[in-house]
Amino acid sequence: PTRPMCPRSATRPPSPTPAKWLMWSGRVCESGDYLAKGRALPRTKRGDLLAVFTAGAYGFAEELSTGKDTPSGHWEMTGVPVLHEWGYFRKPVQTFPEALLAQLISEGRLPGVLGNCHASGTEIIARLGEEHVRTGKPIVYTSADSVFQIACHEEAFGLERLIDLCQVARKLVDEYRIARVIARPFVGTNAADFQRTGNRHDYAVPPPAATVLDKLVASGGEVVGIGKIPDIFAHRGISREVPAHGNEALFDATLAALDAAPDRSIVFTNFVDFDTLYGHRRDTAGYARALEQFDARLPALLAKLRADDIVILSADHGCDPTWPGSDHTREHIPVLAYGGGIAAGSLGRRSTFADIGQSLASFFGLPAMDYGTGFLA
């Protein structure tokens, strides 16, 4: 195999060993309640991980993008901040333009729609799911983000039909500058047991410029997108897609992908449970348990690292479970980096998430990104 192209400087010679790079994208929570209530993250606080990150680099980053949504955060992390304003559906009820819904009903051959409001995804299927099953009308709703969401029962309405409908909606919302259309399938027999499934699909517009993922793939490298990562990047700059749902399955897939990843590769995983199950639902105790479970699995990853591998833990936005409401929260994100000769110490306050993408461009010897300042030695 070819050797990796690592950053070259007077303080860091070219590495003689193969390199892979792994990035985790989770969600950041401001609350420290999980510690106050007797929760413990032993590998994060002491022992193995303390040894790692006192030998690694740590800091936090501000968001340059105008939004606090999933695409904006991920794209900025890979070197492309979103400097334009997304479109939003701001009215809490009777939310969507009549013309948009009329087109959706016509092109989707629907008897009508339900919802048409701002809502929590779990609340709205409990409230309208039975009527949806009875009438065949999809549930359409949004949030504070630039998003158009459609919830339908996998069996009563049909998963493939829902996917087809979302593809229709994707075309229709382009004129409104909407970042994502999301298919939200659910199962169950009544309001008491309706639950969303892992067959969610996101239909995003592509990033407005080449990300570091695009540049690596174009140079002959590999990008493994795990979970929702391919959807977030509109399947661009991704050479291999690995479906997985839930933090445990995502971690399993990450470890397997790391084992198989060739030289000059990125393994990119979004641990979605922190956002979907605990952040949006404002479940602080659940968030705490998920942090403990994530923490317990870190040694398995650390044991797989080779001398020139790099691990970066970060986030694309906040979703504080202690904050009022159910939407994302705009916060600084953590930037933790280890491996590959990274100098230990504080990275301080970074002015953009794009510092991560710029660092990766340097690491792989790629052309510099337009935004960001690298932090690798």
mmCIF file of C-alpha atoms in Angstrom:
data_model
loop_
_atom_site.group_PDB
_atom_site.id
_atom_site.type_symbol
_atom_site.label_atom_id
_atom_site.label_comp_id
_atom_site.label_asym_id
_atom_site.label_seq_id
_atom_site.Cartn_x
_atom_site.Cartn_y
_atom_site.Cartn_z
ATOM 1 C CA PRO A 1 0.000 0.000 0.000
ATOM 2 C CA THR A 2 1.055 3.596 -0.497
ATOM 3 C CA ARG A 3 2.389 5.546 2.456
ATOM 4 C CA PRO A 4 0.263 8.280 3.975
ATOM 5 C CA MET A 5 1.064 11.889 3.257
ATOM 6 C CA CYS A 6 1.412 13.374 6.733
ATOM 7 C CA PRO A 7 2.055 17.050 7.473
ATOM 8 C CA ARG A 8 5.695 17.938 7.096
ATOM 9 C CA SER A 9 7.434 20.528 9.200
ATOM 10 C CA ALA A 10 10.771 21.117 10.879
ATOM 11 C CA THR A 11 9.432 19.561 14.056
ATOM 12 C CA ARG A 12 7.698 16.565 12.502
ATOM 13 C CA PRO A 13 9.420 14.468 9.832
ATOM 14 C CA PRO A 14 7.458 12.296 7.402
ATOM 15 C CA SER A 15 6.079 9.273 9.230
ATOM 16 C CA PRO A 16 7.472 5.859 8.262
ATOM 17 C CA THR A 17 4.284 4.060 9.269
ATOM 18 C CA PRO A 18 0.824 3.814 7.689
ATOM 19 C CA ALA A 19 -1.776 6.200 9.013
ATOM 20 C CA LYS A 20 -5.488 6.148 9.397
ATOM 21 C CA TRP A 21 -7.689 8.832 10.889
ATOM 22 C CA LEU A 22 -10.847 8.442 12.915
ATOM 23 C CA MET A 23 -13.302 11.179 13.739
ATOM 24 C CA TRP A 24 -16.301 10.939 16.036
ATOM 25 C CA SER A 25 -19.146 13.366 15.784
ATOM 26 C CA GLY A 26 -21.471 13.343 18.772
ATOM 27 C CA ARG A 27 -23.330 16.115 20.504
ATOM 28 C CA VAL A 28 -22.093 18.356 23.286
ATOM 29 C CA CYS A 29 -24.011 19.014 26.506
ATOM 30 C CA GLU A 30 -23.268 21.947 28.798
ATOM 31 C CA SER A 31 -24.751 20.301 31.877
ATOM 32 C CA GLY A 32 -22.571 18.648 34.491
ATOM 33 C CA ASP A 33 -25.529 16.978 36.198
ATOM 34 C CA TYR A 34 -24.364 13.485 35.266
ATOM 35 C CA LEU A 35 -21.430 13.950 37.648
ATOM 36 C CA ALA A 36 -23.427 15.712 40.345
ATOM 37 C CA LYS A 37 -25.809 12.763 40.497
ATOM 38 C CA GLY A 38 -23.070 10.250 41.153
ATOM 39 C CA ARG A 39 -22.307 9.425 37.542
ATOM 40 C CA ALA A 40 -18.737 8.572 36.703
ATOM 41 C CA LEU A 41 -16.751 8.512 33.487
ATOM 42 C CA PRO A 42 -13.665 6.692 34.735
ATOM 43 C CA ARG A 43 -11.822 6.574 31.437
ATOM 44 C CA THR A 44 -12.554 10.208 30.752
ATOM 45 C CA LYS A 45 -11.559 11.349 34.250
ATOM 46 C CA ARG A 46 -8.570 9.166 35.003
ATOM 47 C CA GLY A 47 -6.620 6.113 33.965
ATOM 48 C CA ASP A 48 -6.357 5.178 30.304
ATOM 49 C CA LEU A 49 -8.017 8.193 28.751
ATOM 50 C CA LEU A 50 -6.389 10.654 31.130
ATOM 51 C CA ALA A 51 -3.041 9.250 30.087
ATOM 52 C CA VAL A 52 -4.067 9.617 26.456
ATOM 53 C CA PHE A 53 -5.300 13.177 26.612
ATOM 54 C CA THR A 54 -2.537 14.491 28.866
ATOM 55 C CA ALA A 55 -0.357 13.236 26.021
ATOM 56 C CA GLY A 56 -2.714 14.702 23.437
ATOM 57 C CA ALA A 57 -4.293 18.041 22.654
ATOM 58 C CA TYR A 58 -7.516 19.568 23.903
ATOM 59 C CA GLY A 59 -9.473 22.724 23.251
ATOM 60 C CA PHE A 60 -12.820 24.072 22.131
ATOM 61 C CA ALA A 61 -14.137 25.738 19.003
ATOM 62 C CA GLU A 62 -16.646 28.424 18.099
ATOM 63 C CA GLU A 63 -19.016 28.022 15.179
ATOM 64 C CA LEU A 64 -18.562 30.327 12.207
ATOM 65 C CA SER A 65 -21.647 29.045 10.366
ATOM 66 C CA THR A 66 -24.885 30.956 10.720
ATOM 67 C CA GLY A 67 -26.919 27.928 11.833
ATOM 68 C CA LYS A 68 -26.654 25.387 14.651
ATOM 69 C CA ASP A 69 -27.862 22.467 12.599
ATOM 70 C CA THR A 70 -26.396 19.109 11.631
ATOM 71 C CA PRO A 71 -25.225 19.900 8.067
ATOM 72 C CA SER A 72 -23.699 23.248 9.053
ATOM 73 C CA GLY A 73 -21.726 21.718 11.906
ATOM 74 C CA HIS A 74 -20.470 18.715 9.961
ATOM 75 C CA TRP A 75 -19.549 20.697 6.879
ATOM 76 C CA GLU A 76 -17.701 23.308 8.937
ATOM 77 C CA MET A 77 -15.785 20.552 10.746
ATOM 78 C CA THR A 78 -14.612 19.359 7.331
ATOM 79 C CA GLY A 79 -13.498 22.822 6.267
ATOM 80 C CA VAL A 80 -16.607 24.382 4.704
ATOM 81 C CA PRO A 81 -18.601 26.713 6.986
ATOM 82 C CA VAL A 82 -22.114 27.693 5.931
ATOM 83 C CA LEU A 83 -22.051 31.468 5.638
ATOM 84 C CA HIS A 84 -25.405 31.892 3.918
ATOM 85 C CA GLU A 85 -28.735 31.879 5.712
ATOM 86 C CA TRP A 86 -30.812 28.733 5.454
ATOM 87 C CA GLY A 87 -34.512 29.059 4.922
ATOM 88 C CA TYR A 88 -36.747 28.287 7.904
ATOM 89 C CA PHE A 89 -40.412 27.571 8.485
ATOM 90 C CA ARG A 90 -40.913 29.811 11.501
ATOM 91 C CA LYS A 91 -44.667 29.828 12.173
ATOM 92 C CA PRO A 92 -45.455 27.404 15.040
ATOM 93 C CA VAL A 93 -48.748 26.256 13.472
ATOM 94 C CA GLN A 94 -50.004 26.287 9.886
ATOM 95 C CA THR A 95 -46.285 26.283 9.318
ATOM 96 C CA PHE A 96 -45.772 25.396 5.680
ATOM 97 C CA PRO A 97 -46.773 27.461 2.638
ATOM 98 C CA GLU A 98 -50.066 26.298 1.158
ATOM 99 C CA ALA A 99 -48.486 26.048 -2.288
ATOM 100 C CA LEU A 100 -45.797 23.693 -0.994
ATOM 101 C CA LEU A 101 -48.291 21.368 0.665
ATOM 102 C CA ALA A 102 -50.543 21.423 -2.387
ATOM 103 C CA GLN A 103 -47.626 20.345 -4.591
ATOM 104 C CA LEU A 104 -46.621 17.622 -2.137
ATOM 105 C CA ILE A 105 -50.170 16.260 -1.950
ATOM 106 C CA SER A 106 -50.508 16.314 -5.731
ATOM 107 C CA GLU A 107 -47.139 14.808 -6.644
ATOM 108 C CA GLY A 108 -47.254 12.320 -3.770
ATOM 109 C CA ARG A 109 -50.849 11.319 -4.579
ATOM 110 C CA LEU A 110 -51.875 11.861 -0.977
ATOM 111 C CA PRO A 111 -55.303 12.285 0.621
ATOM 112 C CA GLY A 112 -53.861 15.203 2.593
ATOM 113 C CA VAL A 113 -51.357 15.771 5.394
ATOM 114 C CA LEU A 114 -51.418 16.015 9.185
ATOM 115 C CA GLY A 115 -49.390 18.158 11.543
ATOM 116 C CA ASN A 116 -48.198 21.213 9.622
ATOM 117 C CA CYS A 117 -46.535 22.591 12.748
ATOM 118 C CA HIS A 118 -43.429 22.751 14.911
ATOM 119 C CA ALA A 119 -43.214 19.627 17.050
ATOM 120 C CA SER A 120 -41.077 17.063 18.810
ATOM 121 C CA GLY A 121 -40.873 13.937 16.677
ATOM 122 C CA THR A 122 -41.888 11.546 19.438
ATOM 123 C CA GLU A 123 -44.724 13.766 20.640
ATOM 124 C CA ILE A 124 -46.273 14.213 17.229
ATOM 125 C CA ILE A 125 -46.408 10.514 16.353
ATOM 126 C CA ALA A 126 -48.040 9.817 19.724
ATOM 127 C CA ARG A 127 -50.572 12.573 19.061
ATOM 128 C CA LEU A 128 -51.282 11.990 15.368
ATOM 129 C CA GLY A 129 -50.004 8.483 14.635
ATOM 130 C CA GLU A 130 -53.354 6.743 14.967
ATOM 131 C CA GLU A 131 -55.063 9.267 12.699
ATOM 132 C CA HIS A 132 -52.239 8.842 10.188
ATOM 133 C CA VAL A 133 -52.712 5.052 10.119
ATOM 134 C CA ARG A 134 -56.466 5.465 9.774
ATOM 135 C CA THR A 135 -56.420 8.107 7.031
ATOM 136 C CA GLY A 136 -53.158 7.486 5.175
ATOM 137 C CA LYS A 137 -52.202 11.141 5.585
ATOM 138 C CA PRO A 138 -48.475 11.654 6.309
ATOM 139 C CA ILE A 139 -47.432 13.720 9.319
ATOM 140 C CA VAL A 140 -45.389 16.765 8.278
ATOM 141 C CA TYR A 141 -43.604 18.963 10.798
ATOM 142 C CA THR A 142 -40.471 20.984 11.437
ATOM 143 C CA SER A 143 -38.341 22.428 14.245
ATOM 144 C CA ALA A 144 -36.144 25.474 14.770
ATOM 145 C CA ASP A 145 -33.728 23.997 12.219
ATOM 146 C CA SER A 146 -33.901 24.291 8.456
ATOM 147 C CA VAL A 147 -35.733 21.009 8.010
ATOM 148 C CA PHE A 148 -38.894 19.452 6.560
ATOM 149 C CA GLN A 149 -39.764 16.173 8.292
ATOM 150 C CA ILE A 150 -42.255 13.510 7.244
ATOM 151 C CA ALA A 151 -43.338 10.765 9.660
ATOM 152 C CA CYS A 152 -45.182 7.685 8.392
ATOM 153 C CA HIS A 153 -45.904 4.183 9.672
ATOM 154 C CA GLU A 154 -43.535 1.687 8.058
ATOM 155 C CA GLU A 155 -46.229 -0.921 7.503
ATOM 156 C CA ALA A 156 -49.465 1.024 7.123
ATOM 157 C CA PHE A 157 -47.977 3.636 4.782
ATOM 158 C CA GLY A 158 -44.886 1.757 3.601
ATOM 159 C CA LEU A 159 -41.195 2.548 4.038
ATOM 160 C CA GLU A 160 -40.409 2.721 0.325
ATOM 161 C CA ARG A 161 -43.381 4.981 -0.244
ATOM 162 C CA LEU A 162 -42.155 7.288 2.517
ATOM 163 C CA ILE A 163 -38.690 7.414 0.956
ATOM 164 C CA ASP A 164 -40.185 8.226 -2.445
ATOM 165 C CA LEU A 165 -42.292 10.966 -0.867
ATOM 166 C CA CYS A 166 -39.244 12.515 0.808
ATOM 167 C CA GLN A 167 -37.415 12.576 -2.512
ATOM 168 C CA VAL A 168 -40.360 14.495 -3.960
ATOM 169 C CA ALA A 169 -40.279 16.866 -0.990
ATOM 170 C CA ARG A 170 -36.528 17.414 -1.403
ATOM 171 C CA LYS A 171 -37.100 18.893 -4.850
ATOM 172 C CA LEU A 172 -40.031 20.988 -3.702
ATOM 173 C CA VAL A 173 -38.269 22.658 -0.758
ATOM 174 C CA ASP A 174 -35.185 23.700 -2.716
ATOM 175 C CA GLU A 175 -36.748 27.068 -3.541
ATOM 176 C CA TYR A 176 -37.211 27.664 0.197
ATOM 177 C CA ARG A 177 -33.461 27.039 0.871
ATOM 178 C CA ILE A 178 -34.199 24.169 3.265
ATOM 179 C CA ALA A 179 -31.132 22.203 4.357
ATOM 180 C CA ARG A 180 -32.710 18.786 4.915
ATOM 181 C CA VAL A 181 -35.755 16.651 4.340
ATOM 182 C CA ILE A 182 -35.935 13.791 6.848
ATOM 183 C CA ALA A 183 -37.906 10.558 6.561
ATOM 184 C CA ARG A 184 -39.110 9.566 10.047
ATOM 185 C CA PRO A 185 -40.583 6.046 9.878
ATOM 186 C CA PHE A 186 -42.220 4.515 12.932
ATOM 187 C CA VAL A 187 -43.905 1.277 13.967
ATOM 188 C CA GLY A 188 -46.395 0.185 16.609
ATOM 189 C CA THR A 189 -50.099 -0.444 17.021
ATOM 190 C CA ASN A 190 -51.324 2.649 18.891
ATOM 191 C CA ALA A 191 -50.262 5.885 20.528
ATOM 192 C CA ALA A 192 -48.987 4.044 23.591
ATOM 193 C CA ASP A 193 -46.385 2.010 21.715
ATOM 194 C CA PHE A 194 -45.507 3.949 18.556
ATOM 195 C CA GLN A 195 -41.742 4.253 18.227
ATOM 196 C CA ARG A 196 -39.394 5.502 15.550
ATOM 197 C CA THR A 197 -37.189 2.981 13.764
ATOM 198 C CA GLY A 198 -33.613 3.000 12.540
ATOM 199 C CA ASN A 199 -34.724 3.451 8.930
ATOM 200 C CA ARG A 200 -34.470 7.220 9.040
ATOM 201 C CA HIS A 201 -33.136 8.854 5.880
ATOM 202 C CA ASP A 202 -31.839 12.403 5.510
ATOM 203 C CA TYR A 203 -31.941 14.218 2.186
ATOM 204 C CA ALA A 204 -29.506 17.115 2.412
ATOM 205 C CA VAL A 205 -28.295 19.573 -0.151
ATOM 206 C CA PRO A 206 -24.591 19.026 -0.915
ATOM 207 C CA PRO A 207 -21.935 21.196 0.756
ATOM 208 C CA PRO A 208 -21.326 24.488 -1.105
ATOM 209 C CA ALA A 209 -17.636 23.721 -1.697
ATOM 210 C CA ALA A 210 -15.233 20.790 -1.619
ATOM 211 C CA THR A 211 -14.765 19.437 1.908
ATOM 212 C CA VAL A 212 -11.614 17.737 3.123
ATOM 213 C CA LEU A 213 -13.513 14.480 2.517
ATOM 214 C CA ASP A 214 -13.930 15.379 -1.160
ATOM 215 C CA LYS A 215 -10.256 16.263 -1.442
ATOM 216 C CA LEU A 216 -9.075 13.046 0.180
ATOM 217 C CA VAL A 217 -11.243 10.861 -2.059
ATOM 218 C CA ALA A 218 -10.139 12.816 -5.151
ATOM 219 C CA SER A 219 -6.505 12.190 -4.194
ATOM 220 C CA GLY A 220 -7.052 8.430 -4.012
ATOM 221 C CA GLY A 221 -7.773 8.145 -0.301
ATOM 222 C CA GLU A 222 -10.798 6.530 1.314
ATOM 223 C CA VAL A 223 -13.569 7.963 3.479
ATOM 224 C CA VAL A 224 -15.758 5.513 5.399
ATOM 225 C CA GLY A 225 -19.037 7.143 6.410
ATOM 226 C CA ILE A 226 -20.795 5.336 9.265
ATOM 227 C CA GLY A 227 -24.428 5.831 10.238
ATOM 228 C CA LYS A 228 -25.936 9.110 9.056
ATOM 229 C CA ILE A 229 -22.659 10.616 7.801
ATOM 230 C CA PRO A 230 -23.288 9.780 4.101
ATOM 231 C CA ASP A 231 -26.730 11.418 4.228
ATOM 232 C CA ILE A 232 -25.334 14.569 5.852
ATOM 233 C CA PHE A 233 -22.862 15.053 3.009
ATOM 234 C CA ALA A 234 -25.427 14.126 0.326
ATOM 235 C CA HIS A 235 -23.291 11.013 -0.312
ATOM 236 C CA ARG A 236 -20.465 13.180 -1.646
ATOM 237 C CA GLY A 237 -16.864 12.657 -0.574
ATOM 238 C CA ILE A 238 -17.759 9.208 0.786
ATOM 239 C CA SER A 239 -16.150 6.129 -0.759
ATOM 240 C CA ARG A 240 -17.743 3.495 1.476
ATOM 241 C CA GLU A 241 -21.027 3.672 3.393
ATOM 242 C CA VAL A 242 -21.680 1.581 6.506
ATOM 243 C CA PRO A 243 -25.268 1.651 7.812
ATOM 244 C CA ALA A 244 -25.679 1.361 11.577
ATOM 245 C CA HIS A 245 -28.232 2.582 14.104
ATOM 246 C CA GLY A 246 -27.762 3.233 17.815
ATOM 247 C CA ASN A 247 -24.565 4.063 19.657
ATOM 248 C CA GLU A 248 -23.578 0.459 20.381
ATOM 249 C CA ALA A 249 -23.980 -0.652 16.762
ATOM 250 C CA LEU A 250 -22.227 2.511 15.600
ATOM 251 C CA PHE A 251 -19.279 1.802 17.883
ATOM 252 C CA ASP A 252 -19.102 -1.799 16.636
ATOM 253 C CA ALA A 253 -19.119 -0.565 13.046
ATOM 254 C CA THR A 254 -16.437 2.002 13.842
ATOM 255 C CA LEU A 255 -14.083 -0.598 15.307
ATOM 256 C CA ALA A 256 -14.638 -2.928 12.354
ATOM 257 C CA ALA A 257 -14.053 -0.111 9.870
ATOM 258 C CA LEU A 258 -10.873 0.909 11.663
ATOM 259 C CA ASP A 259 -9.538 -2.644 11.368
ATOM 260 C CA ALA A 260 -10.232 -2.722 7.638
ATOM 261 C CA ALA A 261 -9.332 0.864 6.724
ATOM 262 C CA PRO A 262 -6.390 1.212 4.316
ATOM 263 C CA ASP A 263 -3.681 3.851 4.436
ATOM 264 C CA ARG A 264 -4.808 7.444 3.793
ATOM 265 C CA SER A 265 -8.306 6.952 5.093
ATOM 266 C CA ILE A 266 -10.875 8.615 7.320
ATOM 267 C CA VAL A 267 -13.430 6.728 9.409
ATOM 268 C CA PHE A 268 -16.204 9.189 10.255
ATOM 269 C CA THR A 269 -18.992 8.269 12.706
ATOM 270 C CA ASN A 270 -21.902 10.236 14.124
ATOM 271 C CA PHE A 271 -23.134 8.835 17.463
ATOM 272 C CA VAL A 272 -26.688 9.940 16.947
ATOM 273 C CA ASP A 273 -28.267 8.716 20.209
ATOM 274 C CA PHE A 274 -26.814 11.643 22.152
ATOM 275 C CA ASP A 275 -28.899 13.941 19.970
ATOM 276 C CA THR A 276 -31.997 11.989 19.011
ATOM 277 C CA LEU A 277 -32.720 9.954 22.138
ATOM 278 C CA TYR A 278 -31.414 12.193 24.897
ATOM 279 C CA GLY A 279 -30.688 15.735 23.720
ATOM 280 C CA HIS A 280 -33.902 16.528 21.864
ATOM 281 C CA ARG A 281 -35.954 14.634 24.444
ATOM 282 C CA ARG A 282 -34.223 16.538 27.252
ATOM 283 C CA ASP A 283 -33.421 13.265 29.014
ATOM 284 C CA THR A 284 -30.516 14.188 31.278
ATOM 285 C CA ALA A 285 -30.356 10.786 32.992
ATOM 286 C CA GLY A 286 -30.396 9.002 29.650
ATOM 287 C CA TYR A 287 -27.647 11.278 28.374
ATOM 288 C CA ALA A 288 -25.590 10.424 31.465
ATOM 289 C CA ARG A 289 -26.010 6.688 30.904
ATOM 290 C CA ALA A 290 -25.036 7.077 27.253
ATOM 291 C CA LEU A 291 -21.878 8.938 28.245
ATOM 292 C CA GLU A 292 -20.977 6.146 30.665
ATOM 293 C CA GLN A 293 -21.569 3.511 27.997
ATOM 294 C CA PHE A 294 -19.496 5.429 25.475
ATOM 295 C CA ASP A 295 -16.749 5.905 28.036
ATOM 296 C CA ALA A 296 -16.676 2.175 28.810
ATOM 297 C CA ARG A 297 -15.970 1.338 25.171
ATOM 298 C CA LEU A 298 -13.106 3.759 24.622
ATOM 299 C CA PRO A 299 -10.366 1.310 25.700
ATOM 300 C CA ALA A 300 -11.332 -1.017 22.834
ATOM 301 C CA LEU A 301 -10.685 1.781 20.386
ATOM 302 C CA LEU A 302 -7.489 2.978 22.028
ATOM 303 C CA ALA A 303 -6.099 -0.550 21.894
ATOM 304 C CA LYS A 304 -6.442 -0.547 18.098
ATOM 305 C CA LEU A 305 -4.478 2.633 17.446
ATOM 306 C CA ARG A 306 -1.200 2.377 15.603
ATOM 307 C CA ALA A 307 1.656 4.784 16.160
ATOM 308 C CA ASP A 308 0.590 7.183 13.418
ATOM 309 C CA ASP A 309 -3.198 6.951 13.760
ATOM 310 C CA ILE A 310 -5.105 10.057 14.842
ATOM 311 C CA VAL A 311 -8.327 10.209 16.841
ATOM 312 C CA ILE A 312 -10.422 13.364 17.094
ATOM 313 C CA LEU A 313 -13.514 13.606 19.295
ATOM 314 C CA SER A 314 -15.744 16.562 18.590
ATOM 315 C CA ALA A 315 -19.343 17.618 17.947
ATOM 316 C CA ASP A 316 -21.393 19.395 15.316
ATOM 317 C CA HIS A 317 -23.622 21.428 17.651
ATOM 318 C CA GLY A 318 -25.099 21.428 21.129
ATOM 319 C CA CYS A 319 -28.249 19.649 22.265
ATOM 320 C CA ASP A 320 -28.303 20.355 25.988
ATOM 321 C CA PRO A 321 -30.814 18.074 27.761
ATOM 322 C CA THR A 322 -31.160 20.579 30.621
ATOM 323 C CA TRP A 323 -32.214 23.461 28.365
ATOM 324 C CA PRO A 324 -35.884 24.410 27.799
ATOM 325 C CA GLY A 325 -37.554 23.213 24.622
ATOM 326 C CA SER A 326 -36.451 20.411 22.335
ATOM 327 C CA ASP A 327 -34.165 22.072 19.781
ATOM 328 C CA HIS A 328 -30.412 22.247 19.323
ATOM 329 C CA THR A 329 -28.410 24.639 21.489
ATOM 330 C CA ARG A 330 -25.653 26.841 20.089
ATOM 331 C CA GLU A 331 -22.470 26.116 22.021
ATOM 332 C CA HIS A 332 -18.748 25.712 21.759
ATOM 333 C CA ILE A 333 -17.705 22.202 20.766
ATOM 334 C CA PRO A 334 -14.912 20.116 22.301
ATOM 335 C CA VAL A 335 -11.832 19.391 20.219
ATOM 336 C CA LEU A 336 -9.827 16.452 21.581
ATOM 337 C CA ALA A 337 -6.996 15.103 19.443
ATOM 338 C CA TYR A 338 -4.521 12.316 20.066
ATOM 339 C CA GLY A 339 -1.973 10.261 18.167
ATOM 340 C CA GLY A 340 0.280 10.653 15.170
ATOM 341 C CA GLY A 341 2.820 12.801 16.981
ATOM 342 C CA ILE A 342 0.280 15.427 18.082
ATOM 343 C CA ALA A 343 1.882 17.679 20.675
ATOM 344 C CA ALA A 344 0.362 17.507 24.135
ATOM 345 C CA GLY A 345 -1.309 20.552 25.613
ATOM 346 C CA SER A 346 -4.070 23.063 25.187
ATOM 347 C CA LEU A 347 -5.359 24.047 21.769
ATOM 348 C CA GLY A 348 -7.188 26.917 23.404
ATOM 349 C CA ARG A 349 -10.190 28.627 21.890
ATOM 350 C CA ARG A 350 -10.501 27.939 18.161
ATOM 351 C CA SER A 351 -12.324 30.518 16.059
ATOM 352 C CA THR A 352 -14.028 27.954 13.809
ATOM 353 C CA PHE A 353 -14.861 24.252 13.614
ATOM 354 C CA ALA A 354 -12.970 24.394 10.294
ATOM 355 C CA ASP A 355 -9.688 24.154 12.198
ATOM 356 C CA ILE A 356 -10.399 20.410 12.279
ATOM 357 C CA GLY A 357 -10.720 20.198 8.494
ATOM 358 C CA GLN A 358 -7.623 22.329 7.961
ATOM 359 C CA SER A 359 -5.658 20.057 10.279
ATOM 360 C CA LEU A 360 -6.753 17.009 8.308
ATOM 361 C CA ALA A 361 -5.825 18.624 5.010
ATOM 362 C CA SER A 362 -2.354 19.200 6.421
ATOM 363 C CA PHE A 363 -2.135 15.682 7.823
ATOM 364 C CA PHE A 364 -2.918 14.095 4.461
ATOM 365 C CA GLY A 365 -0.833 16.542 2.436
ATOM 366 C CA LEU A 366 -3.894 17.931 0.665
ATOM 367 C CA PRO A 367 -4.384 21.468 -0.683
ATOM 368 C CA ALA A 368 -5.229 23.890 2.101
ATOM 369 C CA MET A 369 -8.856 24.610 2.900
ATOM 370 C CA ASP A 370 -10.149 28.174 2.538
ATOM 371 C CA TYR A 371 -11.122 28.354 6.214
ATOM 372 C CA GLY A 372 -9.503 27.311 9.448
ATOM 373 C CA THR A 373 -6.091 27.176 11.063
ATOM 374 C CA GLY A 374 -4.520 23.772 11.566
ATOM 375 C CA PHE A 375 -3.447 22.613 15.009
ATOM 376 C CA LEU A 376 -1.281 19.594 14.177
ATOM 377 C CA ALA A 377 2.422 19.906 14.931
#
